[in-house]
Amino acid sequence: MTHVAFLKDILPVSGGAERLLMQTLLSLDRSRFERTLILTRWDPVLADSEAGADVLAALESAGVRVLGVRRTSRLSPRAWVTIIRWLRMHRVNVMHAHKFGANLAGVAIGRLTGVPVIAHEHGLRASPSPARRLADRQLIGRLAAVVLCVSEADRERLVTTEHLPPRKVRHVRLGIAAPDAMPPSRAEVRHDLDLPAEGVVIVTTAVLRPEKRLDVLLAAFAELRSTTPGAVLVVMGDGPQRAALERQAATLAIEPGVRFLGHRTDVPRVLAAADIGVLCSDHEGTPLALMEYMNAGLAIAATEVGGIPAMVRNEREGLLVRPGSPTELAAGLRRLCADAPLREALGQAARARCRREFDLRPFVRTLEALYLDLATS
């Protein structure tokens, strides 16, 4: 059996990269792969929360071992020594690190233990710092066995701009799990969430961080409400900007039309209540949230950044707008709110494309083949 260790900083409770990691851990062939999740910033408070407990229970049920170490700084030599000893003791064949911090630590640990490392980038910033670019090129690019990217645009940039070895850098198309056979009732979900039975519901799901630009969405929604007063905005997710966003909604006097739901484990169910899905980030790779909107058959308004235009074509599966422009986003939302046939057409096209091109199973099979190749090379 091939033993694969997955390296991450915190428990994968929220966020697209975290959900992809969970889907991978739960979907790998258990008869061929032993799976361990190594967390370098173990947080007992998060582990004891409802969301954390749900994640740990799912991992335990799937036979995934969890190793948590409490790293208090970037160095914390005791934590790294613990991980290195554990890898050697349990004969790990491959390590799969997720996101920059874990990628950097992973290639160093891999060098010391002889374990081949997959460094998984989950979206590149538009303007990385010189130190980040140097680390990508001189450390991760040199020491990783493979660097995985979530979009072809990211792969092109890492090869042509960051000068990583082309043979190491691969784009593997992401996917999401197949939908439930029986979707929930729209009317029932709206009732449960205290949403109006009629009228347009706009939804966004994100970790509430600055780069997600929910401030732009709230400003756009304020413009939209002047002509579409019955529209409701649902915000799923939590994060460091939540309090600031709630204050912004109050300042804009749009509180009656905005629902902050916080972290949810039933994202597909909430999406069943919506008409329009919004993603307004400044930069993205291949966002799982967008796939979830597509899978739910929502009309989409999204920013034209990163890998998004390769997923959603303007006027075919959704409407694309420039990032950072509340007025342009409001115009797109206003158009979707006013035109139900357009919403229906875009939503159906998005769902068909998602089910045709963004299936989780090929992604997992590709990873399995990669793990076996690295383990035996």
JSON list of N, CA, C and O in Angstrom, two decimals, residues 192-211:
[
{"chain": "A", "resi": 192, "resn": "ASP", "atom": "N", "xyz": [-36.46, 27.88, 5.38]},
{"chain": "A", "resi": 192, "resn": "ASP", "atom": "CA", "xyz": [-35.56, 27.59, 6.49]},
{"chain": "A", "resi": 192, "resn": "ASP", "atom": "C", "xyz": [-34.58, 28.73, 6.75]},
{"chain": "A", "resi": 192, "resn": "ASP", "atom": "O", "xyz": [-34.17, 28.98, 7.89]},
{"chain": "A", "resi": 193, "resn": "LEU", "atom": "N", "xyz": [-34.18, 29.44, 5.69]},
{"chain": "A", "resi": 193, "resn": "LEU", "atom": "CA", "xyz": [-33.21, 30.53, 5.82]},
{"chain": "A", "resi": 193, "resn": "LEU", "atom": "C", "xyz": [-33.89, 31.89, 6.01]},
{"chain": "A", "resi": 193, "resn": "LEU", "atom": "O", "xyz": [-33.20, 32.91, 6.05]},
{"chain": "A", "resi": 194, "resn": "ASP", "atom": "N", "xyz": [-35.20, 31.88, 6.11]},
{"chain": "A", "resi": 194, "resn": "ASP", "atom": "CA", "xyz": [-35.97, 33.12, 6.28]},
{"chain": "A", "resi": 194, "resn": "ASP", "atom": "C", "xyz": [-35.74, 34.08, 5.10]},
{"chain": "A", "resi": 194, "resn": "ASP", "atom": "O", "xyz": [-35.56, 35.28, 5.27]},
{"chain": "A", "resi": 195, "resn": "LEU", "atom": "N", "xyz": [-35.75, 33.51, 3.89]},
{"chain": "A", "resi": 195, "resn": "LEU", "atom": "CA", "xyz": [-35.62, 34.30, 2.67]},
{"chain": "A", "resi": 195, "resn": "LEU", "atom": "C", "xyz": [-37.00, 34.44, 2.04]},
{"chain": "A", "resi": 195, "resn": "LEU", "atom": "O", "xyz": [-37.86, 33.58, 2.22]},
{"chain": "A", "resi": 196, "resn": "PRO", "atom": "N", "xyz": [-37.22, 35.51, 1.28]},
{"chain": "A", "resi": 196, "resn": "PRO", "atom": "CA", "xyz": [-38.53, 35.69, 0.65]},
{"chain": "A", "resi": 196, "resn": "PRO", "atom": "C", "xyz": [-38.83, 34.57, -0.34]},
{"chain": "A", "resi": 196, "resn": "PRO", "atom": "O", "xyz": [-37.94, 34.10, -1.05]},
{"chain": "A", "resi": 197, "resn": "ALA", "atom": "N", "xyz": [-40.07, 34.17, -0.36]},
{"chain": "A", "resi": 197, "resn": "ALA", "atom": "CA", "xyz": [-40.47, 33.08, -1.26]},
{"chain": "A", "resi": 197, "resn": "ALA", "atom": "C", "xyz": [-40.32, 33.48, -2.72]},
{"chain": "A", "resi": 197, "resn": "ALA", "atom": "O", "xyz": [-40.00, 32.65, -3.58]},
{"chain": "A", "resi": 198, "resn": "GLU", "atom": "N", "xyz": [-40.53, 34.74, -3.01]},
{"chain": "A", "resi": 198, "resn": "GLU", "atom": "CA", "xyz": [-40.39, 35.27, -4.36]},
{"chain": "A", "resi": 198, "resn": "GLU", "atom": "C", "xyz": [-39.24, 36.27, -4.39]},
{"chain": "A", "resi": 198, "resn": "GLU", "atom": "O", "xyz": [-38.73, 36.69, -3.35]},
{"chain": "A", "resi": 199, "resn": "GLY", "atom": "N", "xyz": [-38.85, 36.66, -5.59]},
{"chain": "A", "resi": 199, "resn": "GLY", "atom": "CA", "xyz": [-37.77, 37.63, -5.72]},
{"chain": "A", "resi": 199, "resn": "GLY", "atom": "C", "xyz": [-36.43, 36.96, -5.96]},
{"chain": "A", "resi": 199, "resn": "GLY", "atom": "O", "xyz": [-36.27, 35.75, -5.78]},
{"chain": "A", "resi": 200, "resn": "VAL", "atom": "N", "xyz": [-35.46, 37.76, -6.37]},
{"chain": "A", "resi": 200, "resn": "VAL", "atom": "CA", "xyz": [-34.14, 37.26, -6.76]},
{"chain": "A", "resi": 200, "resn": "VAL", "atom": "C", "xyz": [-33.23, 37.17, -5.54]},
{"chain": "A", "resi": 200, "resn": "VAL", "atom": "O", "xyz": [-33.11, 38.13, -4.77]},
{"chain": "A", "resi": 201, "resn": "VAL", "atom": "N", "xyz": [-32.60, 36.01, -5.38]},
{"chain": "A", "resi": 201, "resn": "VAL", "atom": "CA", "xyz": [-31.62, 35.81, -4.30]},
{"chain": "A", "resi": 201, "resn": "VAL", "atom": "C", "xyz": [-30.23, 35.67, -4.93]},
{"chain": "A", "resi": 201, "resn": "VAL", "atom": "O", "xyz": [-30.02, 34.82, -5.80]},
{"chain": "A", "resi": 202, "resn": "ILE", "atom": "N", "xyz": [-29.33, 36.51, -4.49]},
{"chain": "A", "resi": 202, "resn": "ILE", "atom": "CA", "xyz": [-27.93, 36.51, -4.95]},
{"chain": "A", "resi": 202, "resn": "ILE", "atom": "C", "xyz": [-27.08, 35.91, -3.85]},
{"chain": "A", "resi": 202, "resn": "ILE", "atom": "O", "xyz": [-27.27, 36.24, -2.67]},
{"chain": "A", "resi": 203, "resn": "VAL", "atom": "N", "xyz": [-26.16, 35.03, -4.20]},
{"chain": "A", "resi": 203, "resn": "VAL", "atom": "CA", "xyz": [-25.36, 34.36, -3.18]},
{"chain": "A", "resi": 203, "resn": "VAL", "atom": "C", "xyz": [-23.88, 34.48, -3.51]},
{"chain": "A", "resi": 203, "resn": "VAL", "atom": "O", "xyz": [-23.49, 34.52, -4.68]},
{"chain": "A", "resi": 204, "resn": "THR", "atom": "N", "xyz": [-23.06, 34.55, -2.49]},
{"chain": "A", "resi": 204, "resn": "THR", "atom": "CA", "xyz": [-21.62, 34.42, -2.64]},
{"chain": "A", "resi": 204, "resn": "THR", "atom": "C", "xyz": [-21.10, 33.55, -1.51]},
{"chain": "A", "resi": 204, "resn": "THR", "atom": "O", "xyz": [-21.64, 33.59, -0.39]},
{"chain": "A", "resi": 205, "resn": "THR", "atom": "N", "xyz": [-20.10, 32.74, -1.79]},
{"chain": "A", "resi": 205, "resn": "THR", "atom": "CA", "xyz": [-19.48, 31.93, -0.76]},
{"chain": "A", "resi": 205, "resn": "THR", "atom": "C", "xyz": [-17.97, 32.11, -0.84]},
{"chain": "A", "resi": 205, "resn": "THR", "atom": "O", "xyz": [-17.38, 31.97, -1.91]},
{"chain": "A", "resi": 206, "resn": "ALA", "atom": "N", "xyz": [-17.36, 32.46, 0.30]},
{"chain": "A", "resi": 206, "resn": "ALA", "atom": "CA", "xyz": [-15.93, 32.77, 0.32]},
{"chain": "A", "resi": 206, "resn": "ALA", "atom": "C", "xyz": [-15.45, 32.85, 1.75]},
{"chain": "A", "resi": 206, "resn": "ALA", "atom": "O", "xyz": [-16.23, 33.08, 2.67]},
{"chain": "A", "resi": 207, "resn": "VAL", "atom": "N", "xyz": [-14.16, 32.64, 1.93]},
{"chain": "A", "resi": 207, "resn": "VAL", "atom": "CA", "xyz": [-13.52, 33.03, 3.18]},
{"chain": "A", "resi": 207, "resn": "VAL", "atom": "C", "xyz": [-13.42, 34.55, 3.15]},
{"chain": "A", "resi": 207, "resn": "VAL", "atom": "O", "xyz": [-12.96, 35.13, 2.17]},
{"chain": "A", "resi": 208, "resn": "LEU", "atom": "N", "xyz": [-13.87, 35.22, 4.19]},
{"chain": "A", "resi": 208, "resn": "LEU", "atom": "CA", "xyz": [-13.99, 36.68, 4.15]},
{"chain": "A", "resi": 208, "resn": "LEU", "atom": "C", "xyz": [-12.63, 37.33, 4.39]},
{"chain": "A", "resi": 208, "resn": "LEU", "atom": "O", "xyz": [-12.32, 37.83, 5.47]},
{"chain": "A", "resi": 209, "resn": "ARG", "atom": "N", "xyz": [-11.83, 37.35, 3.32]},
{"chain": "A", "resi": 209, "resn": "ARG", "atom": "CA", "xyz": [-10.51, 37.95, 3.32]},
{"chain": "A", "resi": 209, "resn": "ARG", "atom": "C", "xyz": [-10.49, 39.10, 2.32]},
{"chain": "A", "resi": 209, "resn": "ARG", "atom": "O", "xyz": [-11.32, 39.16, 1.40]},
{"chain": "A", "resi": 210, "resn": "PRO", "atom": "N", "xyz": [-9.51, 40.03, 2.44]},
{"chain": "A", "resi": 210, "resn": "PRO", "atom": "CA", "xyz": [-9.50, 41.22, 1.58]},
{"chain": "A", "resi": 210, "resn": "PRO", "atom": "C", "xyz": [-9.52, 40.91, 0.08]},
{"chain": "A", "resi": 210, "resn": "PRO", "atom": "O", "xyz": [-10.20, 41.59, -0.69]},
{"chain": "A", "resi": 211, "resn": "GLU", "atom": "N", "xyz": [-8.75, 39.90, -0.35]},
{"chain": "A", "resi": 211, "resn": "GLU", "atom": "CA", "xyz": [-8.65, 39.63, -1.78]},
{"chain": "A", "resi": 211, "resn": "GLU", "atom": "C", "xyz": [-9.95, 39.14, -2.40]},
{"chain": "A", "resi": 211, "resn": "GLU", "atom": "O", "xyz": [-10.12, 39.16, -3.61]}
]
